[in-house]
mmCIF file of C-alpha atoms in Angstrom:
data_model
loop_
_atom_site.group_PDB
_atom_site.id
_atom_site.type_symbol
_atom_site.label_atom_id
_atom_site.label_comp_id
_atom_site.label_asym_id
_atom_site.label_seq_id
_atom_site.Cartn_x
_atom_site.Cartn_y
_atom_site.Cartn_z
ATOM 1 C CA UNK A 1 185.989 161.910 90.050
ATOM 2 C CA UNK A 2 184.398 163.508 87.191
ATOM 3 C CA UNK A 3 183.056 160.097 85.678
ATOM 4 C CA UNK A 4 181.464 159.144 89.040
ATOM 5 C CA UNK A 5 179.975 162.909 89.047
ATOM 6 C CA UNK A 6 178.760 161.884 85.126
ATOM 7 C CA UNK A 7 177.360 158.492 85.550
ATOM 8 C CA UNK A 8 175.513 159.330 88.921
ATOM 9 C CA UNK A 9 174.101 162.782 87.110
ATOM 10 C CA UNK A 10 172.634 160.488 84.152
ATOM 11 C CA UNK A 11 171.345 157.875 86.908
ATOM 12 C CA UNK A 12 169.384 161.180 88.623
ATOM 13 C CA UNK A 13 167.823 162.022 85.584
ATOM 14 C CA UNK A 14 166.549 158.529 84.409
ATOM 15 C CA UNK A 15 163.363 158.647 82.723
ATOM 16 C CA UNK A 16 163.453 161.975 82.810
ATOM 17 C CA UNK A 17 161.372 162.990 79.979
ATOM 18 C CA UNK A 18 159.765 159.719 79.054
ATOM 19 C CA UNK A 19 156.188 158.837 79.375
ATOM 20 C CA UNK A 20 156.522 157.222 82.284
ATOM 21 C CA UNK A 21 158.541 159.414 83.837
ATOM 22 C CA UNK A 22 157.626 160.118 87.772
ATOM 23 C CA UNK A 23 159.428 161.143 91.407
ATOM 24 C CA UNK A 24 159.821 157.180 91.970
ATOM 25 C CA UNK A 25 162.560 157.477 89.072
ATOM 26 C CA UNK A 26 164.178 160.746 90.524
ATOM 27 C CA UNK A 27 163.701 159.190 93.996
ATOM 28 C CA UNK A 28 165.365 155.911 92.648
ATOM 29 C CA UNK A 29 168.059 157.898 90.956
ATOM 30 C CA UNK A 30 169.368 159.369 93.618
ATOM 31 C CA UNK A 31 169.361 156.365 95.942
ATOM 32 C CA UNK A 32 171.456 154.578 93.062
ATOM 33 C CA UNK A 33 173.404 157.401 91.929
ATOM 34 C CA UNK A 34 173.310 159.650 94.799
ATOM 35 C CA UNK A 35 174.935 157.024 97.163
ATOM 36 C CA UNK A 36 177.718 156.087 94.550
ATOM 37 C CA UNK A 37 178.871 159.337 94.673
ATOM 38 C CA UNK A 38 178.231 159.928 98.214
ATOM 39 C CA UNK A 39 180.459 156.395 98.942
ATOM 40 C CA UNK A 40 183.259 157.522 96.573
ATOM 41 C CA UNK A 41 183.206 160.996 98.215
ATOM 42 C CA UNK A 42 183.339 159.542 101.455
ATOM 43 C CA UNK A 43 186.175 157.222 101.193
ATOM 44 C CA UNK A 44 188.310 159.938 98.955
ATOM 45 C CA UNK A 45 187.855 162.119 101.976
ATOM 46 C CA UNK A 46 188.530 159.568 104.123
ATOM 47 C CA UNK A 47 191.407 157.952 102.349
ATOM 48 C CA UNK A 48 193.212 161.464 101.931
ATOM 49 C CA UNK A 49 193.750 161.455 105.333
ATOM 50 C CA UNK A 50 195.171 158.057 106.147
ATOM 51 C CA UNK A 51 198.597 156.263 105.812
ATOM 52 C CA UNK A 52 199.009 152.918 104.298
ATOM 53 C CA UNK A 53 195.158 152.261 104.300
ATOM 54 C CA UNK A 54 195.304 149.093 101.252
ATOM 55 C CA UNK A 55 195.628 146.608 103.916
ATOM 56 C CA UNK A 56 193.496 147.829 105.655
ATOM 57 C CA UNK A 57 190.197 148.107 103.687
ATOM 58 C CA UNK A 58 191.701 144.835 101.933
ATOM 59 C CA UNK A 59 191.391 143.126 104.835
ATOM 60 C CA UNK A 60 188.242 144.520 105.559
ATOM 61 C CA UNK A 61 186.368 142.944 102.273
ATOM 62 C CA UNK A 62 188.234 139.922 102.690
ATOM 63 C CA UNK A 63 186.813 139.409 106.499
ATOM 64 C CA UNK A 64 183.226 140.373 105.411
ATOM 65 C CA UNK A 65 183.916 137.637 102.462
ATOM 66 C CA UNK A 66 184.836 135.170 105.212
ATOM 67 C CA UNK A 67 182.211 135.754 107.143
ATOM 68 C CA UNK A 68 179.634 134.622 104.611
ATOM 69 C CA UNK A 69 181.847 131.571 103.682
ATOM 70 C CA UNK A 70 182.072 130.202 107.093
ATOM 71 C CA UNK A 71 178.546 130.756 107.691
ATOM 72 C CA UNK A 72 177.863 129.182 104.353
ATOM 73 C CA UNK A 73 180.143 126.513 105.129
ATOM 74 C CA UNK A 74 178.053 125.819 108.897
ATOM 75 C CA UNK A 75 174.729 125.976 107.350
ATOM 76 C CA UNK A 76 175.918 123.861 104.648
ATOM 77 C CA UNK A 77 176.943 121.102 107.541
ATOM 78 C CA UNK A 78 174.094 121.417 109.258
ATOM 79 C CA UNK A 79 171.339 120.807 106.264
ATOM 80 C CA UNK A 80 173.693 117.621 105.464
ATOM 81 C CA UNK A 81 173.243 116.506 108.627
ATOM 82 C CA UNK A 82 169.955 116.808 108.535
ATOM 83 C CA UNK A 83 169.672 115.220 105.327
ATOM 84 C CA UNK A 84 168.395 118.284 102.676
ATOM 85 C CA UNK A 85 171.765 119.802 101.975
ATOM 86 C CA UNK A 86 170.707 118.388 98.508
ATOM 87 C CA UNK A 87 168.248 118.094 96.030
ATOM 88 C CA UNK A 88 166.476 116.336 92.649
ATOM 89 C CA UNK A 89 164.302 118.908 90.362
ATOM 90 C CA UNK A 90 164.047 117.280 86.943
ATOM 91 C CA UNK A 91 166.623 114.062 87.587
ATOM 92 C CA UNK A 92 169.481 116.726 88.124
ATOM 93 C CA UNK A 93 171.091 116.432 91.804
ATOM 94 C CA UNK A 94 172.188 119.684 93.051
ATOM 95 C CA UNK A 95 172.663 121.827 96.156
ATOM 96 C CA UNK A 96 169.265 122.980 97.568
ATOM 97 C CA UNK A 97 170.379 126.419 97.249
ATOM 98 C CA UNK A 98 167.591 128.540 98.028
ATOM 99 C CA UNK A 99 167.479 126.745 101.407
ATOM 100 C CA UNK A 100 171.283 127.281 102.163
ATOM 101 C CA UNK A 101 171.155 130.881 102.233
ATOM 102 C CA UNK A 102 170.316 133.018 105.039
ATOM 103 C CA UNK A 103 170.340 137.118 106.002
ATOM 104 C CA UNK A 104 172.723 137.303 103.046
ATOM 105 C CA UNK A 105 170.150 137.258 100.796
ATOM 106 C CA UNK A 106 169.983 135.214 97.765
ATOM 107 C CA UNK A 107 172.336 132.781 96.164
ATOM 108 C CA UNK A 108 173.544 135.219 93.931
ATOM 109 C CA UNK A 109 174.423 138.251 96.272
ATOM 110 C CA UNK A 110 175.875 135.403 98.908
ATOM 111 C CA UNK A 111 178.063 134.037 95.793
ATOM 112 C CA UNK A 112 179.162 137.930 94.893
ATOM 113 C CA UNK A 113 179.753 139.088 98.452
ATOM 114 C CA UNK A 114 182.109 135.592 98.553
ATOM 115 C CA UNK A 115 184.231 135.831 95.190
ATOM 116 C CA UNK A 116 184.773 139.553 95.975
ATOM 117 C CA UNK A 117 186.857 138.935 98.730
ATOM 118 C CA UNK A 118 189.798 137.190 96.162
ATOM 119 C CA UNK A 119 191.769 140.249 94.845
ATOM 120 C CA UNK A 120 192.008 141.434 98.414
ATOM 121 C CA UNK A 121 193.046 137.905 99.304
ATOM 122 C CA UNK A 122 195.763 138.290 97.016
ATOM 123 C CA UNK A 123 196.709 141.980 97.891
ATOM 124 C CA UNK A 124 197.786 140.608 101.097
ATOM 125 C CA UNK A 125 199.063 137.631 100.105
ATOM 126 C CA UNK A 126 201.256 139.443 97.581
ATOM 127 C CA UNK A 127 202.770 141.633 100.185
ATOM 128 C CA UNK A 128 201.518 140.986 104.048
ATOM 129 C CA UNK A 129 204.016 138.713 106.484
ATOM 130 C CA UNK A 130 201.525 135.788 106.704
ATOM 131 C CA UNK A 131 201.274 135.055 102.975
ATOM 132 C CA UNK A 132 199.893 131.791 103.489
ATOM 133 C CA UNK A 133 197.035 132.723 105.251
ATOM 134 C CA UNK A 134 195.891 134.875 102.825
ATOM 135 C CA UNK A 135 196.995 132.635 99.760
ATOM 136 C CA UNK A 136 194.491 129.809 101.662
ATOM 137 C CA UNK A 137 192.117 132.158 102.367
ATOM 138 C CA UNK A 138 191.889 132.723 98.666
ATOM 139 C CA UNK A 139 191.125 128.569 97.897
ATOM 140 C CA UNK A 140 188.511 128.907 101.124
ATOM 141 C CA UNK A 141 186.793 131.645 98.869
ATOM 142 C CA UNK A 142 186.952 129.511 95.786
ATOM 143 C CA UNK A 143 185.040 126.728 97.351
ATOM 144 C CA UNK A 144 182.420 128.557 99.119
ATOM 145 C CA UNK A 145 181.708 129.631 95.368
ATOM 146 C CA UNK A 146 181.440 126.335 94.387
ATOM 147 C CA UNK A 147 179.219 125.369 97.575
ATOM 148 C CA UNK A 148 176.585 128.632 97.228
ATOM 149 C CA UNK A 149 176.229 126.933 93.347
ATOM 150 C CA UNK A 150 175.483 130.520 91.400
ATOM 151 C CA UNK A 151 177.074 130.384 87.937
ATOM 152 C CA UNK A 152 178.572 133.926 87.913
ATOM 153 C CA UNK A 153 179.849 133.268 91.707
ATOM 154 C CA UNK A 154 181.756 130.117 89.861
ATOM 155 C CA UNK A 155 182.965 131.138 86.827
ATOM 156 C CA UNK A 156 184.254 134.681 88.533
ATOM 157 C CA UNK A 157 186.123 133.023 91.502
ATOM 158 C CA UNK A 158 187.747 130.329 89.335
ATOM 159 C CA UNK A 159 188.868 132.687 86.469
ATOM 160 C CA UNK A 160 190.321 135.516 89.030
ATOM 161 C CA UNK A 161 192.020 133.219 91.233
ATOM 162 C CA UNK A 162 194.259 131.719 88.299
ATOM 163 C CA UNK A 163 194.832 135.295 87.250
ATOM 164 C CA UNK A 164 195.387 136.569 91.063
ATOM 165 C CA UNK A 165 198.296 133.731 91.630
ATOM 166 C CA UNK A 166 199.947 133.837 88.439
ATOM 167 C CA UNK A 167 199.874 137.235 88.839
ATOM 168 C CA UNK A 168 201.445 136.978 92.430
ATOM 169 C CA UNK A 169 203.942 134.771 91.105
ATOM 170 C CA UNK A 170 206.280 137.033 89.052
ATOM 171 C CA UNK A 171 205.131 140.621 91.431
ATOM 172 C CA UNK A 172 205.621 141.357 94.616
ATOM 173 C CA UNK A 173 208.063 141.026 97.730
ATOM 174 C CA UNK A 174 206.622 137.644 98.253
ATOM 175 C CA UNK A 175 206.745 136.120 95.066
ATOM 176 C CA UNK A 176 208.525 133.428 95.966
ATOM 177 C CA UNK A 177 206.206 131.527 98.463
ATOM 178 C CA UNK A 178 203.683 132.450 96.135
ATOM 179 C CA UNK A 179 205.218 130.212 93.836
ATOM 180 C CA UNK A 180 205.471 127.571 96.028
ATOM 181 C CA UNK A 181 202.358 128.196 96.980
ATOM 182 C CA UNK A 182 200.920 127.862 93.310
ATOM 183 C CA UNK A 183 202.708 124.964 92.629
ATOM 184 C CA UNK A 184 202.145 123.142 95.615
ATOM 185 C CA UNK A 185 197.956 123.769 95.055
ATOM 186 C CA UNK A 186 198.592 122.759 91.050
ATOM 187 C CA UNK A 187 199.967 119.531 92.725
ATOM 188 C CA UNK A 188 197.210 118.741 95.323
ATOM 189 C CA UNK A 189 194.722 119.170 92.625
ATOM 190 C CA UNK A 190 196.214 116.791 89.649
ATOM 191 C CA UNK A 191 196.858 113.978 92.838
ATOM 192 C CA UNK A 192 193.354 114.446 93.413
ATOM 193 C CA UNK A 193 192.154 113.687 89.644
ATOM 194 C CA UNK A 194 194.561 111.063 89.533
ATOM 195 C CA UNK A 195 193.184 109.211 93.166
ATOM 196 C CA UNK A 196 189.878 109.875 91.519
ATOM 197 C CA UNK A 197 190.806 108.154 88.560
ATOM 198 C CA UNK A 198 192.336 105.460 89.807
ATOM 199 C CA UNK A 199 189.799 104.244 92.359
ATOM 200 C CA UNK A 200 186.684 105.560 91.068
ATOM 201 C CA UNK A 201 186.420 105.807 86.945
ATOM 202 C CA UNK A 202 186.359 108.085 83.649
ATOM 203 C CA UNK A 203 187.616 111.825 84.388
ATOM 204 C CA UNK A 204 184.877 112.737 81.559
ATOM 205 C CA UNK A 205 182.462 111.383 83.454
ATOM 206 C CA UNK A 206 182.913 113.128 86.261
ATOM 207 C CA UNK A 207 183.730 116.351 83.934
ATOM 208 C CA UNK A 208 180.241 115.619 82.833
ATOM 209 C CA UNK A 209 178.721 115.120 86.103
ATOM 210 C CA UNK A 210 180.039 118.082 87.278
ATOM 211 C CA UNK A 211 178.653 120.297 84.635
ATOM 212 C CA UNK A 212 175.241 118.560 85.774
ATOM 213 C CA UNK A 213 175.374 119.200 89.157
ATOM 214 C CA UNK A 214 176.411 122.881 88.861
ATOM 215 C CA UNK A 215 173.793 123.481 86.423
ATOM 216 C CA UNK A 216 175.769 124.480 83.407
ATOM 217 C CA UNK A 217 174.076 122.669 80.983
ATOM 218 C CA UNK A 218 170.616 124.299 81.686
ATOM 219 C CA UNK A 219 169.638 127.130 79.520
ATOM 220 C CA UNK A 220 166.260 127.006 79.175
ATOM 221 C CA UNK A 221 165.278 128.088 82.316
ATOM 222 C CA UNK A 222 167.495 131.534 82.184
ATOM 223 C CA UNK A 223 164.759 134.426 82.049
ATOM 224 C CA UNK A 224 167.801 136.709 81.331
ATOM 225 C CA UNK A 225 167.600 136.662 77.219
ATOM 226 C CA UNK A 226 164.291 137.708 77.564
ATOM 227 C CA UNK A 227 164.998 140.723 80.376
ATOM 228 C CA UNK A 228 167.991 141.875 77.433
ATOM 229 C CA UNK A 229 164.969 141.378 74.886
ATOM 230 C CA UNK A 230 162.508 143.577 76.261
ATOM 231 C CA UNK A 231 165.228 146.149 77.969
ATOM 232 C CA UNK A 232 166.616 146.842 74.095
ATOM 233 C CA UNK A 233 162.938 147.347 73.561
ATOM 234 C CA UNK A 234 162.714 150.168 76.277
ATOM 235 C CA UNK A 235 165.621 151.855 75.284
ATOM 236 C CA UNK A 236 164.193 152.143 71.917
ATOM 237 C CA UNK A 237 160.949 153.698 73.454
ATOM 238 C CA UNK A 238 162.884 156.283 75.006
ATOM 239 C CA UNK A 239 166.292 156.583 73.383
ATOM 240 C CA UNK A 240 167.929 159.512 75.122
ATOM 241 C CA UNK A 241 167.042 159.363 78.662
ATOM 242 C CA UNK A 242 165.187 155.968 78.857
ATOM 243 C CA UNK A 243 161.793 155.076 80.748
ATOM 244 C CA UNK A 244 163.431 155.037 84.230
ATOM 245 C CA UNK A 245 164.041 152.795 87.025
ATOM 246 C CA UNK A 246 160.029 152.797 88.533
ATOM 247 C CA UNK A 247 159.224 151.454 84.719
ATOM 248 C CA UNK A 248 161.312 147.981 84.540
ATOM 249 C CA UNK A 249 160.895 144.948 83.418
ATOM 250 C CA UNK A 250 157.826 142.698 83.689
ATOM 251 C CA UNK A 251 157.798 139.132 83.280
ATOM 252 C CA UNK A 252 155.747 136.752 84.872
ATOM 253 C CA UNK A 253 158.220 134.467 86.925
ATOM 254 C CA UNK A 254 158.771 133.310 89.818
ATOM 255 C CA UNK A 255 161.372 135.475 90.927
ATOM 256 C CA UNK A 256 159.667 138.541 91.145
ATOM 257 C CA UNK A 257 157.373 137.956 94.255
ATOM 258 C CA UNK A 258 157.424 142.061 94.960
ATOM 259 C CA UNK A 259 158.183 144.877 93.353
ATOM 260 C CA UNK A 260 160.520 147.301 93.512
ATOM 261 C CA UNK A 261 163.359 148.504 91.681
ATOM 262 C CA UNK A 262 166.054 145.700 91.863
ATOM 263 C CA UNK A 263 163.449 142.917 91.069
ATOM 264 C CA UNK A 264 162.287 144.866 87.646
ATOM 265 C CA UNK A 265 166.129 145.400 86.332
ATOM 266 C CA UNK A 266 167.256 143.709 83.071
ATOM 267 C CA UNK A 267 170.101 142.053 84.931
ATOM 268 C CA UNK A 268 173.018 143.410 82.647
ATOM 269 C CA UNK A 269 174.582 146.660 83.932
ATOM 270 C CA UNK A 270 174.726 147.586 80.201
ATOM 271 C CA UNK A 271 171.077 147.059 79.047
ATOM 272 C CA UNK A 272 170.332 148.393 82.313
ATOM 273 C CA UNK A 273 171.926 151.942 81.792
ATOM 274 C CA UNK A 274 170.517 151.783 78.298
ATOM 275 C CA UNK A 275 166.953 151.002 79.010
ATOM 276 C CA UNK A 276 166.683 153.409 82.626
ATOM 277 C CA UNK A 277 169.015 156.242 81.645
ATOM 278 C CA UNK A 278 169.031 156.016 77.672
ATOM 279 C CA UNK A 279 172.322 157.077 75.885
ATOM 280 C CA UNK A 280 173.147 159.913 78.093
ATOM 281 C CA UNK A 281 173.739 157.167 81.349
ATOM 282 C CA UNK A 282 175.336 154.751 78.350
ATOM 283 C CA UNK A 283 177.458 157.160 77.683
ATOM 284 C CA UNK A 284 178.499 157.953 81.132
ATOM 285 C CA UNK A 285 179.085 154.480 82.157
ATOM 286 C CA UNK A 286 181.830 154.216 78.931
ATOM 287 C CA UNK A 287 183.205 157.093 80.418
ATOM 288 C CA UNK A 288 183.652 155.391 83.845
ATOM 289 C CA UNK A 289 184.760 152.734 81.984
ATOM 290 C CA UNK A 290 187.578 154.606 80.139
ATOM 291 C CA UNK A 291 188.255 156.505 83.414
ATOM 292 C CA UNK A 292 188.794 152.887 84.584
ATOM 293 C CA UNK A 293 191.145 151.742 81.921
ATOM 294 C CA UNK A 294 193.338 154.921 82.014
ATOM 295 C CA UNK A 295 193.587 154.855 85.974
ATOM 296 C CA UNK A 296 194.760 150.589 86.153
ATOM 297 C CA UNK A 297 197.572 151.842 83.341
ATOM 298 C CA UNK A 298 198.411 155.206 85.103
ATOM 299 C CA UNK A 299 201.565 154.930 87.166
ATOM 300 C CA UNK A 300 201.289 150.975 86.813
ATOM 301 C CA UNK A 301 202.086 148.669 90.217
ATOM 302 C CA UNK A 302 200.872 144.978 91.089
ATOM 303 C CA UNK A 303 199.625 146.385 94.107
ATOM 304 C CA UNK A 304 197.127 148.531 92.335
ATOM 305 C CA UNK A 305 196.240 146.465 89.600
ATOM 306 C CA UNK A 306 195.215 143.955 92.303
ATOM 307 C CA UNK A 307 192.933 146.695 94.094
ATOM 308 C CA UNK A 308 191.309 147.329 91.017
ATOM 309 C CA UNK A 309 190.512 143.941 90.266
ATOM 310 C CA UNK A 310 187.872 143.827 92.760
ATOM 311 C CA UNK A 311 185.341 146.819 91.021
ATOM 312 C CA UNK A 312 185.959 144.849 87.885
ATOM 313 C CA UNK A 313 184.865 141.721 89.612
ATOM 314 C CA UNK A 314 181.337 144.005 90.425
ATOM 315 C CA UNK A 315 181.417 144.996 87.004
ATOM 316 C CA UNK A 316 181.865 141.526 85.582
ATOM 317 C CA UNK A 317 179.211 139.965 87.445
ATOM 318 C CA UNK A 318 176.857 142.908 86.598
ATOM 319 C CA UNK A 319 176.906 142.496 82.975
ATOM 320 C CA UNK A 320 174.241 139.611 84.023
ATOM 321 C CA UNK A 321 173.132 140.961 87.124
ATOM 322 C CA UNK A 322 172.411 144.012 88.822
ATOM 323 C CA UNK A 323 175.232 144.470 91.794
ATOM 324 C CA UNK A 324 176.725 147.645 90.245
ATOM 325 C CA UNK A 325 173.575 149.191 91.380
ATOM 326 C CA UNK A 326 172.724 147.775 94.789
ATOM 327 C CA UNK A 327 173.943 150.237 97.936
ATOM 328 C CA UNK A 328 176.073 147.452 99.571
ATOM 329 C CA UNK A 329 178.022 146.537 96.457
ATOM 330 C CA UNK A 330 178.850 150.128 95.667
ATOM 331 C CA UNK A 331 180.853 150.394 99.347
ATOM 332 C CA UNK A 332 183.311 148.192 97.763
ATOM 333 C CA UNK A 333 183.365 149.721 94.493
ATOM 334 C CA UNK A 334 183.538 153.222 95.932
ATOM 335 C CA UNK A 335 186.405 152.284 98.958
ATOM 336 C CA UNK A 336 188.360 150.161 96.259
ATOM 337 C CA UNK A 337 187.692 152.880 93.242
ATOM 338 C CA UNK A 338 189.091 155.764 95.716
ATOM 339 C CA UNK A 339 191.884 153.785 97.228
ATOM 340 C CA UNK A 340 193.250 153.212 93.520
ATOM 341 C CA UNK A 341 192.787 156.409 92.632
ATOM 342 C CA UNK A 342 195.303 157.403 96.207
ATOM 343 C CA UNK A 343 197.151 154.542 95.166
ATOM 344 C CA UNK A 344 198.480 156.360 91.412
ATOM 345 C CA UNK A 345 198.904 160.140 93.193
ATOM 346 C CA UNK A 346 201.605 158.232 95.696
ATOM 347 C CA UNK A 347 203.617 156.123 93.531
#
């Protein structure tokens, strides 16, 4: 509670006494902090008075995850029928992914509002009658990652799915068809490398391709160095309670087609609180962070390790974008944060 109170105090008084300080940054503040706290308060209230609500609210983000996969996944069908699912910039073949996306909003929120979805995936999966489901629910997640082609969406999904079944293999009342569940998946996917192998060539090649197609081998074209560059250069202006949100970041792109407040962040959640709030919001964001660390060790269960997962997931992906900050990120982080926190006062 009192790290939540902290961090969203320091986001109110971005700017504060900085030279380009103005009611856009308190006004900004306390849409950013203001509704953090407001969310957590919310669900704490909320959650105080309700029995067994994990699978619940699990189930929740892992429908709203679903959601955007299977309309990913129709879209998706539809542009390949129609013959622009892909696309050649540069001789590189990849997804036209700026076309694929819809009222979700860009690739990268679609990709975070998709990976999300996995701890809760595995919550149920750990524990809930209809393992399977949940367990293949999980892989359906994993690919819609691959499909909405956003690097963070990728990496994220891939790295907490291994975690979220291993993990699910030694915890839990279902640990058992989890392992067979594992095992059978670790199975499909080597007979598919081998097929591939066999009747169509050199694994590195297509190891290779791959890292074409998904874009990992293009740096160049990542403006994020230089939002880090000139957000360290901020925070020096204004050390202690930084230049503000209204002040930002300004690069000539092509991204930033309007202003406002999310298109003039540094994309990092650290450089972020140190450029807009200076050391004071720094400071309370280690807080949270500590808060964090001492609440996933506090009473320890698989359960709530797993419901934690998903606010590190936001803060993973934030520290090179900005989804700690926007309003329908922080639902999850604030339901998920609160239901931990009910989750260590029971056990």
């Amino acid at each position: 509670f009192y790290s939540i109170v902290a961090m969203s105090i320091s986001l109110m008084l971005n700017g504060i006494f900085s030279s380009s300080a103005s009611f856009k940054n308190l006004f900004y503040g306390i849409c950013l902090g203001g509704g953090l706290l407001f969310l957590y308060l919310l669900f704490s209230a909320i959650l105080d008075s309700s029995r067994e609500p994990a699978p619940y609210i699990c189930a929740s983000a892992l429908g709203v995850s679903l959601a955007a996969s299977v309309q990913l996944f129709i879209r998706a069908a539809q542009m390949h029928s129609d013959g622009y699912l892909f696309s050649t910039v540069g001789g590189i073949t990849a997804i036209n992914r700026n076309v694929l996306q819809f009222s979700w909003g860009v690739a990268t929120i679609v990709g975070a509002i998709i990976v999300i979805g996995i701890p809760a995936a595995f919550y149920l999966a750990r524990q809930s009658r209809y393992s399977f489901l949940y367990y293949i629910s999980a892989i359906v997640l994993v690919l819609a990652s691959i499909i909405v082609d956003t690097r963070s969406a990728i990496i994220t999904s891939i790295v907490f799915f291994i975690f979220c079944s291993i993990f699910c293999c030694f915890s839990g009342k279902n640990k058992t068809a989890n392992r067979i569940y594992t095992v059978t998946s670790i199975v499909i996917g080597i007979g598919t490398l081998i097929a591939f192998h066999i009747y169509h060539g050199d694994l590195l090649e297509l190891w290779n391709e791959l890292l074409r197609f998904l874009r990992f081998d293009i740096i160049s074209e990542n403006l994020r160095l230089e939002y880090w560059k000139v957000g360290i250069n901020d925070f020096l202006s204004a050390p202690v309670f930084g230049i503000g949100f209204d002040a930002g970041v300004v690069i000539e792109d092509t991204y930033q087609t309007f202003e406002n407040a999310f298109t003039g962040m540094y994309h990092s959640v650290i450089i972020q609180f140190l450029a807009s709030a200076g050391i004071l919001g720094f400071a309370a964001f280690g807080y949270h962070c500590v808060e964090y660390a001492r609440l996933m060790f506090k009473r320890r269960s698989g359960g709530k390790l797993l419901i934690l997962l998903l606010p590190a997931m936001i803060i993973v992906m934030s520290l090179v974008d900005n989804f700690f900050f926007q309003f329908s990120f922080q639902i999850f982080y604030a339901a998920f944060f609160a239901l931990a926190e009910k989750e260590s006062c029971e056990k």
